[in-house]
PDB file of C-alpha atoms in Angstrom:
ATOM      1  CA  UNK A1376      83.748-103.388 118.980  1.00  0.00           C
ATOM      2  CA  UNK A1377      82.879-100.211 121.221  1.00  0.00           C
ATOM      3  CA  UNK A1378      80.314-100.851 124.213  1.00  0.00           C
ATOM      4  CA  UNK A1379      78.322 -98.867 122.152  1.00  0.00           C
ATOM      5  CA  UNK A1380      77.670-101.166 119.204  1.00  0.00           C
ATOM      6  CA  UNK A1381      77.392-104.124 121.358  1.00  0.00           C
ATOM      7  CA  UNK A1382      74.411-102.442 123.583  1.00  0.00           C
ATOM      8  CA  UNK A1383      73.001-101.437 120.242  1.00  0.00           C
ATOM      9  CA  UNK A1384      73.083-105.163 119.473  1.00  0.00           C
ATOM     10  CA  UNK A1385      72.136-106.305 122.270  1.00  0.00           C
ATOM     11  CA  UNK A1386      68.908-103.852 122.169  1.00  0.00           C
ATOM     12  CA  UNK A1387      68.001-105.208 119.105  1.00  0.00           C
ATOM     13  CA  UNK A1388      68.212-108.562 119.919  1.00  0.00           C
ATOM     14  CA  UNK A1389      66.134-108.451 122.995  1.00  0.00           C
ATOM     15  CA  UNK A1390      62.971-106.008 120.337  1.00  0.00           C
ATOM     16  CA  UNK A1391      63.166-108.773 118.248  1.00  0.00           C
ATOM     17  CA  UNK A1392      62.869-111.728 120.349  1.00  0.00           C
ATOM     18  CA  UNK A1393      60.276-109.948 122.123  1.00  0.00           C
ATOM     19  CA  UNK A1394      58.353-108.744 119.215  1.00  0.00           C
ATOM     20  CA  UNK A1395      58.144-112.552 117.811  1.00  0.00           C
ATOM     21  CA  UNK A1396      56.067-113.460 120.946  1.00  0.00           C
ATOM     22  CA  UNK A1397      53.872-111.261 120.327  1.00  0.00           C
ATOM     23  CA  UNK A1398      50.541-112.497 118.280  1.00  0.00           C
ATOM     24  CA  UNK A1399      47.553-110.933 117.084  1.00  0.00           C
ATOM     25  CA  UNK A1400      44.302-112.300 116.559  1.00  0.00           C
ATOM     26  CA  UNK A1401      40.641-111.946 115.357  1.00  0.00           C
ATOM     27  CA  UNK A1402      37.665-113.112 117.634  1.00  0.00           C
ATOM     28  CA  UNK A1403      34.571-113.903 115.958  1.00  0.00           C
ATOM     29  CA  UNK A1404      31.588-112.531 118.865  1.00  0.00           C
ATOM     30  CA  UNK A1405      28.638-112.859 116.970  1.00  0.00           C
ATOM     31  CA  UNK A1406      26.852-114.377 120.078  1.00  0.00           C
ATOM     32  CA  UNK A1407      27.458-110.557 121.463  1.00  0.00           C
ATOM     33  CA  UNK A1408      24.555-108.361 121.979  1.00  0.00           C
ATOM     34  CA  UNK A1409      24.867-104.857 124.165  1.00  0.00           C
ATOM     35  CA  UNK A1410      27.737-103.093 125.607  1.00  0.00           C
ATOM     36  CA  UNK A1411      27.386-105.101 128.689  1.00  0.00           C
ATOM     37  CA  UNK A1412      28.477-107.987 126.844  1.00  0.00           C
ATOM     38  CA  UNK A1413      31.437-106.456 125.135  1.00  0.00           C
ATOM     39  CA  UNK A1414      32.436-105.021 127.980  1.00  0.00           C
ATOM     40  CA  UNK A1415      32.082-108.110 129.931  1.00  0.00           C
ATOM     41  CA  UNK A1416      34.508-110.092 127.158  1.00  0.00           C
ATOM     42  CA  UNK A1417      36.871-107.114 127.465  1.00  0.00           C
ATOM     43  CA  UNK A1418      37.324-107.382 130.745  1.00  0.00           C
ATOM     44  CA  UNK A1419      37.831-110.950 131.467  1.00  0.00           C
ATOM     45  CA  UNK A1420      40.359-111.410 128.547  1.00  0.00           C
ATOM     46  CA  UNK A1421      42.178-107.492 130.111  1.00  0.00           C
ATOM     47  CA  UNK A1422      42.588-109.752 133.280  1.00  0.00           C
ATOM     48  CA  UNK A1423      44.562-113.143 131.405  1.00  0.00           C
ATOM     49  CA  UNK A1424      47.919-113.099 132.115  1.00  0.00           C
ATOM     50  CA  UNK A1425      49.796-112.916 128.706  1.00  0.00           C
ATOM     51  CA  UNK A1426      47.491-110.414 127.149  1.00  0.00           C
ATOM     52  CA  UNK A1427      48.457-106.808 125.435  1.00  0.00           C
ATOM     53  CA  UNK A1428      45.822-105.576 124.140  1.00  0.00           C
ATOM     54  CA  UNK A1429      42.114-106.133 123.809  1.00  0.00           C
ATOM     55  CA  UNK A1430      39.724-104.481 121.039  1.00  0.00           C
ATOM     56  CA  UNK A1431      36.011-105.322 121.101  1.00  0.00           C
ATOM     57  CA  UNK A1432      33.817-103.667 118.075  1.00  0.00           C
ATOM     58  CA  UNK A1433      30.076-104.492 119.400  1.00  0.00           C
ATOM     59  CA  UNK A1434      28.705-103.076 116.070  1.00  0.00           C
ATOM     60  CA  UNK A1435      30.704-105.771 114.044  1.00  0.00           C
ATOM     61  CA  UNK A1436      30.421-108.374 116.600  1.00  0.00           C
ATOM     62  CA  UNK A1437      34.036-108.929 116.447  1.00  0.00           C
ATOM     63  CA  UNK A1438      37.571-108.489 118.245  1.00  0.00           C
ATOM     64  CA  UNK A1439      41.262-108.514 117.826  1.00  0.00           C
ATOM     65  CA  UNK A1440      43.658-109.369 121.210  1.00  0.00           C
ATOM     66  CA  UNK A1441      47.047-109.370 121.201  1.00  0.00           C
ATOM     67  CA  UNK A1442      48.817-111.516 123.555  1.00  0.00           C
ATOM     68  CA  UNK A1443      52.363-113.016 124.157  1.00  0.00           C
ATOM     69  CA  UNK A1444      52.075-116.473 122.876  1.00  0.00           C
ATOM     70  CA  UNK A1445      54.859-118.030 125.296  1.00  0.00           C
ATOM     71  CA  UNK A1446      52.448-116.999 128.114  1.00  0.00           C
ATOM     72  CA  UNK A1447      49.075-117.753 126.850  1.00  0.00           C
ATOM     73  CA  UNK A1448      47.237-119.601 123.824  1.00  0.00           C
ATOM     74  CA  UNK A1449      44.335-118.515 121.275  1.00  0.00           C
ATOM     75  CA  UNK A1450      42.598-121.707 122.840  1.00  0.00           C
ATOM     76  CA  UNK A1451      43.360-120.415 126.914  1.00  0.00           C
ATOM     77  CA  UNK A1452      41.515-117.219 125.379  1.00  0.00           C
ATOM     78  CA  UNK A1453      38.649-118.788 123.836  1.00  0.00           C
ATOM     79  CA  UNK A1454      38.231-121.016 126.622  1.00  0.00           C
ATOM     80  CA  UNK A1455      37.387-117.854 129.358  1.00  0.00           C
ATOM     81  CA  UNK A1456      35.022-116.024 126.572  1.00  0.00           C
ATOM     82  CA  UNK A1457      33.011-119.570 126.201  1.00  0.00           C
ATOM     83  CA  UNK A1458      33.059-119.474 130.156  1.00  0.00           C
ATOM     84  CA  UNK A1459      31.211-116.535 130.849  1.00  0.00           C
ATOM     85  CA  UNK A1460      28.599-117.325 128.546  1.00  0.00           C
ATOM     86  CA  UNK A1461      29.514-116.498 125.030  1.00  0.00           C
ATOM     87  CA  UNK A1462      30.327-118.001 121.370  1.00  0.00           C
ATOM     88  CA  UNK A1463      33.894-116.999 120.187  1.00  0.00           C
ATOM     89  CA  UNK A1464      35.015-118.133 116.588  1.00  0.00           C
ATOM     90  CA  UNK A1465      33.473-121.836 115.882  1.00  0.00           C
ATOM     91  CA  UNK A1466      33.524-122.553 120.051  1.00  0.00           C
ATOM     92  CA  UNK A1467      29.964-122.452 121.691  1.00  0.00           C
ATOM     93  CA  UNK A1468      29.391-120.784 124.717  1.00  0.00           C
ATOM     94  CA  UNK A1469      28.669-122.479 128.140  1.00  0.00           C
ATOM     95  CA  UNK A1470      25.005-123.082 128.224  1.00  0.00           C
ATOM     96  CA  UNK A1471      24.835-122.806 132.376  1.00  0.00           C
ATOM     97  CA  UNK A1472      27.182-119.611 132.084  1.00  0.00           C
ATOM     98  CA  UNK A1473      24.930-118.333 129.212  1.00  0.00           C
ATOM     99  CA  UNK A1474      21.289-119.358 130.866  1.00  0.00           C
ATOM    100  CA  UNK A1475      23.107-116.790 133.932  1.00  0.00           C
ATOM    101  CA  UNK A1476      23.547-113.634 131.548  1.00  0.00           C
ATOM    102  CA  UNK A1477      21.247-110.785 132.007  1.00  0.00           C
ATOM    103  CA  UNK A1478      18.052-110.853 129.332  1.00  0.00           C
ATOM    104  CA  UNK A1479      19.879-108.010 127.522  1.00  0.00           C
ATOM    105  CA  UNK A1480      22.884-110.578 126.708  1.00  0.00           C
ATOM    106  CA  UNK A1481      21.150-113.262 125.290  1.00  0.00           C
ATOM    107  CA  UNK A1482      20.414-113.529 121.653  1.00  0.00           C
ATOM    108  CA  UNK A1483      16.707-113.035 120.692  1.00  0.00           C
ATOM    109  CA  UNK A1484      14.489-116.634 120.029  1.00  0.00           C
ATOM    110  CA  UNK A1485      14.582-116.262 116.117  1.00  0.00           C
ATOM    111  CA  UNK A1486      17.979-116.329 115.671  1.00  0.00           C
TER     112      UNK A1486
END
């Protein structure tokens, strides 16, 4: 075997090991209201260790993240969006973190 063809292996080997870590998910936001809000959710998930990439779509109250799963967990994820006040997939947000949100954050009394 040249050097060459064991680089090229060894290349591949590392892509695909890393590329296996990596996981995508969907975040369910429908507690979300303004662009304060998504931006808020961006932000604090932007700032966990382990995460890629971070997509919040305020008009469909929704999200994808991708994150490397031998750093950090759909549940470590979840757990800072419910922190700072908000619902993400079937977890309910904080109540004292969501009592703190600005007016424009919280959902309206008939719904």
């Amino acid at each position: 075997m040249t050097i060459k063809t064991v680089f090229n292996i060894l290349v591949a080997s590392l892509l695909i090991s890393c590329s296996s870590d990596t996981k995508t998910a969907n975040l369910g936001l429908e507690s979300m209201q303004c662009l304060s809000c998504s931006m808020a959710i961006e932000d604090i998930l932007v700032d966990l260790d382990g995460v890629k990439k971070v997509a919040i779509d305020l008009k469909t109250k929704s999200g994808k993240v991708t994150y490397k799963a031998s750093v950090v967990n759909m549940e470590a994820i979840e757990k800072v969006i419910v922190a700072i006040g908000y619902n993400v997939n079937d977890k309910k947000a904080d109540p004292e973190a969501y009592a703190n949100l600005e007016i424009c954050c919280k959902k309206p009394e008939d719904q």
